[in-house]
Short mmCIF file of C-alpha atoms and ligand atoms in Angstrom, two decimals:
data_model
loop_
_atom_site.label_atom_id
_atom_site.label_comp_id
_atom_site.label_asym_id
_atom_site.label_seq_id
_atom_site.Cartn_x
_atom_site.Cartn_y
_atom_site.Cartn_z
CA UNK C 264 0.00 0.00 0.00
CA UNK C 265 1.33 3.53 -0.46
CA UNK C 266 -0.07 7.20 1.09
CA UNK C 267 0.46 9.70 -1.43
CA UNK C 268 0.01 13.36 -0.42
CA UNK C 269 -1.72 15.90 -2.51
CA UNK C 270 -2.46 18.62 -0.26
CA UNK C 271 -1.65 19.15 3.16
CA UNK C 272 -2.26 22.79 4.83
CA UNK C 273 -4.86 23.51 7.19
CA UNK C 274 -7.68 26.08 6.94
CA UNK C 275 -6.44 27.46 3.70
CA UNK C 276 -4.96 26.76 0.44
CA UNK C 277 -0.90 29.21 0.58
CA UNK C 278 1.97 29.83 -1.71
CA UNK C 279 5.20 30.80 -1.42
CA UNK C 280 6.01 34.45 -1.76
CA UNK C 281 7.99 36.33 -3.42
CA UNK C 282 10.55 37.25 -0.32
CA UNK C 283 10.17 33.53 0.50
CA UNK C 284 11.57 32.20 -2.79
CA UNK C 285 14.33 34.72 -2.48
CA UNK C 286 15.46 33.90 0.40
CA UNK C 287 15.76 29.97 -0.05
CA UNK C 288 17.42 30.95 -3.57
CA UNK C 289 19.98 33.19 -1.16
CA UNK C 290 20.69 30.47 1.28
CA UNK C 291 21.26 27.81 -1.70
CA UNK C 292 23.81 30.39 -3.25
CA UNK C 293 25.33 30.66 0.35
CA UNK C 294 25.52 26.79 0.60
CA UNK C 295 27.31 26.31 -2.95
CA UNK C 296 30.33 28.06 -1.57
CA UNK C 297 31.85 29.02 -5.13
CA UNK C 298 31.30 25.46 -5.85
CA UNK C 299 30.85 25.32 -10.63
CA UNK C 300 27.87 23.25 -12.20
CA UNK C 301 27.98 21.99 -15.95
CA UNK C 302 24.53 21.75 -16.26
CA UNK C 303 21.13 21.27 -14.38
CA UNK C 304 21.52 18.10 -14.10
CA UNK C 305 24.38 19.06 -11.88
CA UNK C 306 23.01 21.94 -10.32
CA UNK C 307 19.85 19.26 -8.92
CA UNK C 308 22.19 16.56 -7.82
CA UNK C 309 23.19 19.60 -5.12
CA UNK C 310 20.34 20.70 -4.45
CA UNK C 311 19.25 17.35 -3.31
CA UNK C 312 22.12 17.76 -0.75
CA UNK C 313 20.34 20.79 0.83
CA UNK C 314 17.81 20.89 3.43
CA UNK C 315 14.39 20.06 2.94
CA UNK C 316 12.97 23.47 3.82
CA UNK C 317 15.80 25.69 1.59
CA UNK C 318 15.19 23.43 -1.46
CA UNK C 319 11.95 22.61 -1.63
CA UNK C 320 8.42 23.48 0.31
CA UNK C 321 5.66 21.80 2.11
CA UNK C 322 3.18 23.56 0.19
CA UNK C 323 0.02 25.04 -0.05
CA UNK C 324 -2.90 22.91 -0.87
CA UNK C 325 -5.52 21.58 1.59
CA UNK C 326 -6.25 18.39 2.93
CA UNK C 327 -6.26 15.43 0.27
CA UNK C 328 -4.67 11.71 0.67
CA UNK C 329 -4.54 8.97 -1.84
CA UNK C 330 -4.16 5.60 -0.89
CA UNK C 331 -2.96 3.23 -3.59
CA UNK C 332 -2.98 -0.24 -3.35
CA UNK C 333 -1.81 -1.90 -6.15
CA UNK C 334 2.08 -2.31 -6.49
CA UNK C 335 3.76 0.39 -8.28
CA UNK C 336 3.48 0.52 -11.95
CA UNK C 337 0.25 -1.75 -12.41
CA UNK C 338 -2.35 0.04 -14.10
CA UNK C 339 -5.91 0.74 -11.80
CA UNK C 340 -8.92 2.77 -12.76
CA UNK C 341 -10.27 2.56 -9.20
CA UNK C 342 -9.15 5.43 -6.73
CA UNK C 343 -9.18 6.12 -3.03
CA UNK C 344 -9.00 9.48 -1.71
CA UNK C 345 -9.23 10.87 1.72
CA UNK C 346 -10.82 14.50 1.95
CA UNK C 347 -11.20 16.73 -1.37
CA UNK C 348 -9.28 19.98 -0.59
CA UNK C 349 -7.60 22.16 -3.26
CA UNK C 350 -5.06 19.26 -3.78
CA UNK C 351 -7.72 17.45 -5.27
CA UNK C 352 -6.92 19.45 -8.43
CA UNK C 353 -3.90 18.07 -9.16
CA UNK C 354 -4.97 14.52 -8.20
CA UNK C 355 -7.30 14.50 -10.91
CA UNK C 356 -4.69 16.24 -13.28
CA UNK C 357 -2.87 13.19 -12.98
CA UNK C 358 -5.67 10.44 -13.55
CA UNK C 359 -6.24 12.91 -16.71
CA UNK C 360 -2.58 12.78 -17.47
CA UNK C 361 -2.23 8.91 -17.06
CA UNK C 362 -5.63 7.77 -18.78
CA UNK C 363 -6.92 10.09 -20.84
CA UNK C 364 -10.63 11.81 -20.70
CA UNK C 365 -12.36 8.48 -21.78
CA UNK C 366 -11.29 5.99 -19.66
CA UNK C 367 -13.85 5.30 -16.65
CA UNK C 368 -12.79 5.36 -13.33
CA UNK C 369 -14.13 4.57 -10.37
CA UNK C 370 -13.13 6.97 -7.10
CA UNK C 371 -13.94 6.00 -3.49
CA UNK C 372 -13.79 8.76 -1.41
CA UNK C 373 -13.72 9.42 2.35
CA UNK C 374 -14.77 12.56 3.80
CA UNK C 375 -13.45 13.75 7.61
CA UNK C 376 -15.92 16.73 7.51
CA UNK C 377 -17.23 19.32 5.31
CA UNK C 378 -15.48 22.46 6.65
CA UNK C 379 -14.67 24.32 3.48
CA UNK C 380 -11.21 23.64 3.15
CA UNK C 381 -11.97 19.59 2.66
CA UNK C 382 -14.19 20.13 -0.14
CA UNK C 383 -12.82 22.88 -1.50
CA UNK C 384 -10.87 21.46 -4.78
CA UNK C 385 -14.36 19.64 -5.56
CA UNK C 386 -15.62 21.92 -8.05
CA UNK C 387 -11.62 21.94 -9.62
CA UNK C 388 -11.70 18.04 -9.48
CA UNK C 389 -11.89 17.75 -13.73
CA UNK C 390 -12.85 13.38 -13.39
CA UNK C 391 -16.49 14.77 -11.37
CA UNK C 392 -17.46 16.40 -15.05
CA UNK C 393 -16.75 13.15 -17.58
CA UNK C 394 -19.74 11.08 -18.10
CA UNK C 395 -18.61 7.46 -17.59
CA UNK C 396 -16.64 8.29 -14.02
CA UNK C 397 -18.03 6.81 -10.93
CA UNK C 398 -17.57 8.97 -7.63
CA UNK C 399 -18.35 7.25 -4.36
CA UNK C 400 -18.30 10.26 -2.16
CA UNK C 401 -18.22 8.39 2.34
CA UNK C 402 -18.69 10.30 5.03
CA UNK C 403 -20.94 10.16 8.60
CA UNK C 404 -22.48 13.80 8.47
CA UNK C 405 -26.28 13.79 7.36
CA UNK C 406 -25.45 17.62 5.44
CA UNK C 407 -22.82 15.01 3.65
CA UNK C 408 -24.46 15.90 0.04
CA UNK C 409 -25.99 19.15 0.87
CA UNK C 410 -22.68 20.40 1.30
CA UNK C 411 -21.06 19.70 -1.99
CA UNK C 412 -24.44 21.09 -3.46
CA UNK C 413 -24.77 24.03 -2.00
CA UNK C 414 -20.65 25.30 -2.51
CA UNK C 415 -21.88 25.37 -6.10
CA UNK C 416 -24.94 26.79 -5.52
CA UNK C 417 -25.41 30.47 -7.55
CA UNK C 418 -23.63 33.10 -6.78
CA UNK C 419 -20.79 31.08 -5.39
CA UNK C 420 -19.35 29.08 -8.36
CA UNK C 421 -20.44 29.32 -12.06
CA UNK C 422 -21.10 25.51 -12.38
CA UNK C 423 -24.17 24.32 -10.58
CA UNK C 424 -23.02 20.22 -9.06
CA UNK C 425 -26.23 18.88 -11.51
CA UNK C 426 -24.01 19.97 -14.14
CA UNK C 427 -21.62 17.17 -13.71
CA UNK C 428 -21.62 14.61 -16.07
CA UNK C 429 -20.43 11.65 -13.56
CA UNK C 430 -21.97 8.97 -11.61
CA UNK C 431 -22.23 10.61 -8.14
CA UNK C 432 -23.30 8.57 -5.39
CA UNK C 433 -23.38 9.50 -1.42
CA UNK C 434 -23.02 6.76 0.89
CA UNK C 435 -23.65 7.86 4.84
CA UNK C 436 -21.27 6.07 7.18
CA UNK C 437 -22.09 5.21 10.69
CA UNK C 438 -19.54 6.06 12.93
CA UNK C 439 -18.16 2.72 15.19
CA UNK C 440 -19.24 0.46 12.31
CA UNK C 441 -16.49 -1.40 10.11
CA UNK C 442 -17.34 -1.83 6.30
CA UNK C 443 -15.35 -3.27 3.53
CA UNK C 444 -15.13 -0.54 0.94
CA UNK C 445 -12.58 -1.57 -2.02
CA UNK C 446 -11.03 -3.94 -0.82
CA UNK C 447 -10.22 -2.27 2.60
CA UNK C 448 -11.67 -2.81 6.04
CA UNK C 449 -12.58 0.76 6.91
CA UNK C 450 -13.81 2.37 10.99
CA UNK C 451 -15.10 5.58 10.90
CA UNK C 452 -14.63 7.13 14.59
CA UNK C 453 -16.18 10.60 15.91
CA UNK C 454 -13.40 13.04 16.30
CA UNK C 455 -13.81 16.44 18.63
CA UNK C 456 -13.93 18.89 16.14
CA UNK C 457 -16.84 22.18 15.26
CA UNK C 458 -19.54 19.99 13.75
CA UNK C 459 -17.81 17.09 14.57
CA UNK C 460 -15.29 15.48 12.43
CA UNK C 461 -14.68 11.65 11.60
CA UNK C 462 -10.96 9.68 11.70
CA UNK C 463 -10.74 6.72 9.34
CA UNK C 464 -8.67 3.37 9.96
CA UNK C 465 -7.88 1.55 7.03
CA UNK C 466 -6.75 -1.99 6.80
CA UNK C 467 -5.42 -4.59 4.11
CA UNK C 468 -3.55 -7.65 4.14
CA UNK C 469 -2.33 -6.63 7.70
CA UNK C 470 -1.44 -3.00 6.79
CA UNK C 471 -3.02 -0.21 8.62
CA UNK C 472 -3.38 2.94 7.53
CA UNK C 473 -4.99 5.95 9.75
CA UNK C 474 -6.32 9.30 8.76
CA UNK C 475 -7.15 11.53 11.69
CA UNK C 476 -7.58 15.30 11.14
CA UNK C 477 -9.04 18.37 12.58
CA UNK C 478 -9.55 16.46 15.41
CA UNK C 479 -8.66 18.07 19.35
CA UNK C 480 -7.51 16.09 21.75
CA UNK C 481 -7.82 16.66 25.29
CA UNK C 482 -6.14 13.75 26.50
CA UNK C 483 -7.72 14.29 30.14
CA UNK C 484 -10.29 11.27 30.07
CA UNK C 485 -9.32 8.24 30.13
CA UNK C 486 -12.01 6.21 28.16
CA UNK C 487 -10.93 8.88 25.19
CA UNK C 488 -7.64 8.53 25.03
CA UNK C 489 -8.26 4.66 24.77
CA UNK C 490 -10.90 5.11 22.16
CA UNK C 491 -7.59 6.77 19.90
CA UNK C 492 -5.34 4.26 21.22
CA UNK C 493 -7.80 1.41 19.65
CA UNK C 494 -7.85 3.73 16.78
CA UNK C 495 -4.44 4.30 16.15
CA UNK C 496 -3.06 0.43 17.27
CA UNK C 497 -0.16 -1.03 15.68
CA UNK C 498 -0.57 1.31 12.51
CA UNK C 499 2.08 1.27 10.20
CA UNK C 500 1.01 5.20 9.15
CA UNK C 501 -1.31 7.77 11.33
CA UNK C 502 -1.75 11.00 9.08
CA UNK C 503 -2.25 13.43 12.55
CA UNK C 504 -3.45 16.96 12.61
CA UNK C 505 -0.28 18.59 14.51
CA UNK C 506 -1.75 22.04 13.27
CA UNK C 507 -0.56 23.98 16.57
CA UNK C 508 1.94 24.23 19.15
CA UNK C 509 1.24 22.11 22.47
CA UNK C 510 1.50 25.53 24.19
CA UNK C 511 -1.31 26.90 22.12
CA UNK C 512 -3.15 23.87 21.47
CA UNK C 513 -3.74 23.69 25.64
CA UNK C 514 -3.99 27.57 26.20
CA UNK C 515 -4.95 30.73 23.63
CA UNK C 516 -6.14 28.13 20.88
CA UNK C 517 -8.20 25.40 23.41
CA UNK C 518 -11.40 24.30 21.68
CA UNK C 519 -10.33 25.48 18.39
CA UNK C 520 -10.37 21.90 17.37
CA UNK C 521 -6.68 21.46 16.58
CA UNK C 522 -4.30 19.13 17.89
CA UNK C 523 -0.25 18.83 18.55
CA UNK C 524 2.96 17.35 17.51
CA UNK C 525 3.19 16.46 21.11
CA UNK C 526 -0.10 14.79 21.55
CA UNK C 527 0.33 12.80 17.90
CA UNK C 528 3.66 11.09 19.91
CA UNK C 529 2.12 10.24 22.83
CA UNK C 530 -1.49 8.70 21.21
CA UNK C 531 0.48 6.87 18.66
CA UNK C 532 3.32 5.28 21.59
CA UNK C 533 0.63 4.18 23.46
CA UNK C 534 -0.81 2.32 19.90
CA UNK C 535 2.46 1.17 18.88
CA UNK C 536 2.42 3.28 15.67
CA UNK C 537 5.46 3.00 13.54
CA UNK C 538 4.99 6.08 11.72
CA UNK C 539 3.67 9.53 12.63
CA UNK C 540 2.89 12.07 9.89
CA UNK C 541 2.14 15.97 11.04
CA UNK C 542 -1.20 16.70 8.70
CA UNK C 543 -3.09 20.10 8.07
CA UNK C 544 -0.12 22.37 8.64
CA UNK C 545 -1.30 26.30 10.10
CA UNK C 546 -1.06 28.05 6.97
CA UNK C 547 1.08 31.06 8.67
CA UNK C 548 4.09 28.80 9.38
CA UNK C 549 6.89 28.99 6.64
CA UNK C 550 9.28 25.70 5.50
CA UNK C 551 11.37 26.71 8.30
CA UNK C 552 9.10 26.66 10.82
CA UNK C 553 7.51 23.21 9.84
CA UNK C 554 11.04 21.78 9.44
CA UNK C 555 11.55 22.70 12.80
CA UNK C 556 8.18 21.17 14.07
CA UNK C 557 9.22 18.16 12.59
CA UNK C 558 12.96 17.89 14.31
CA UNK C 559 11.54 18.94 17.65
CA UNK C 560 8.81 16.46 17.55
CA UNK C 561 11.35 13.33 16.11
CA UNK C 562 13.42 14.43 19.36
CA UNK C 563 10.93 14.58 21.79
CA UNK C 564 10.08 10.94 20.23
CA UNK C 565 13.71 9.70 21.19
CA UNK C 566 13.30 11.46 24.79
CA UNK C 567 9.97 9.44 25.77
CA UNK C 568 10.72 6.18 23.63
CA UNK C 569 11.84 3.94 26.62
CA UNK C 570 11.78 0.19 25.66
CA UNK C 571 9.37 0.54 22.63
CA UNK C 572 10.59 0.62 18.64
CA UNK C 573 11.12 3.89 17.56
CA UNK C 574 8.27 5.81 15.83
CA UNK C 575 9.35 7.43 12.61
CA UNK C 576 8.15 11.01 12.71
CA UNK C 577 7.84 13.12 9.27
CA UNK C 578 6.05 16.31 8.37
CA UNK C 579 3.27 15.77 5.18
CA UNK C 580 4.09 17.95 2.13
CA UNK C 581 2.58 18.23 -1.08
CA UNK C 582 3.84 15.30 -3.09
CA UNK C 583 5.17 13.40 -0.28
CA UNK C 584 4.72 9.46 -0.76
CA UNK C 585 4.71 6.63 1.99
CA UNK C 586 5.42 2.84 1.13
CA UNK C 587 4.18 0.01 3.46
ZN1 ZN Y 613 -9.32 21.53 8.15
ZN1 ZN Y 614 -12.31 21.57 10.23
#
């Protein structure tokens, strides 16, 4: 199974700036240290030597996960998607890209909520307007298609959602309730969250596989913290929402529900998880910042390990993909 990564900022879809650029081209100029390239091809093989954040960026796009499950290579018209932020755009640039308008395809996706910014890329998502394309659009909120409807409702986007020409189908989920959905076993769990939001596990062929975002956790009950823990157990990837600091996530930004870097080590230790991933990144914090998220959380990891395995910690960016 692989977790590919198409968009993974919170709130809202950012870009680079101008300064921004500038200054990463200034520090890779400082880092070449006189240093000659023949071509790009040798100007890339250094770049690939710098730090993550000075050559290259988490990016901008919001929440949307692909899980593939054939091996690499082998062709598949079926699709599974977590969440349809603005990264849904270039997700369906690529199915374009790899099989042409014609081909139908068949997309199973799973919806966390329907705050704007995970079904934002909807209306950009070019496979929901070809006849012949099957959407299965998951999720446990009863507004679940009223949602999509209405965000293309007149006067907020030119193309009312009868307009497109595939199969949509909404399928309510009941949270608690395991379901085999293509191929996967798949437990929706209620999430603390404004309007409530919904974590998925995933499972196939003994991988595990858990999305959990714009969820809060307030780690001060017991029978919750277990409820994650059951959620979370022995997965071999938990996408988290580490959107704020545990400093503001426990004082000025309490029940804005967001969670930590902090919390996402200590819920997936107590599961066993082998691999946390920091999801929905604030959209003020630059590469630098995020990179240094990432290396505080992977240290506080190797501070409270103990006797267990270690848990690989990474920060998401656009692009990023995970093999199990
Ligand atoms: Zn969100
Ligand atoms: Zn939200």
């Amino acid at each position: 199974m692989r977790v590919r990564f198409w968009g993974t900022r919170g709130s809202l879809p950012v870009a680079l700036t101008a300064s921004e650029v500038r200054r990463k081209l200034a520090r890779a100029l400082l880092q070449a240290q006189g240093r000659q390239f023949q071509d790009l091809a040798e100007a890339e093989v250094f770049v690939s030597t710098l730090p993550f954040a000075t050559a290259q960026t988490f990016g901008g796009n919001t929440s949307c996960v692909e899980l593939e499950l054939e091996p690499p290579g082998q062709e598949s018209h079926e699709y599974i998607l977590c969440d349809l932020g603005s990264g849904v755009r270039p997700f369906g640039n690529r199915v374009l890209a790899r099989h042409g308008p014609k081909t139908p395809n068949v997309f199973h996706i799973f919806m966390s909520h329907l705050h704007w910014d995970h079904i934002m890329g909807f209306p950009f998502f070019t496979p929901a307007y070809i006849p012949g394309n099957r959407l299965r659009i998951y999720g446990c909120h009863a507004e679940l298609e009223t949602a999509f409807r209405r965000q293309q409702d007149p006067p907020s986007f030119p193309v009312p959602f009868d307009y497109l020409g595939a199969d949509i189908e909404f399928v309510r989920l009941e949270p608690g309730r395991r379901y085999d959905i293509a191929g996967m076993r798949v437990t929706p769990k209620l999430q603390l969250h404004g309007g409530d939001s919904y974590g998925y596990r995933f499972e196939r062929n003994g991988k595990v596989v858990v999305y959990s975002t714009d969820s809060e956790h307030k780690l001060d009950g017991a029978e919750e913290t277990e409820a994650f823990v059951r959620l979370f157990f022995g997965a071999d990837v938990v996408v988290f929402d580490a959107m704020y600091s545990l400093a503001d996530a426990i004082s000025v930004k309490a029940d804005w529900g967001h969670s930590s870097n902090m919390v996402g080590v200590e819920l997936c230790q107590l599961a066993g998880a082998r691999h946390l991933v920091l999801f929905h990144h604030e959209p003020v914090f630059q590469d630098s910042k995020i990179a240094e998220i990432e290396a505080e959380t992977r240290r506080l990891e190797a501070l409270t390990r103990q006797d267990a395995p270690e848990l690989r910690v990474s920060a998401a960016y656009d692009g990023l993909e995970i093999e199990i």
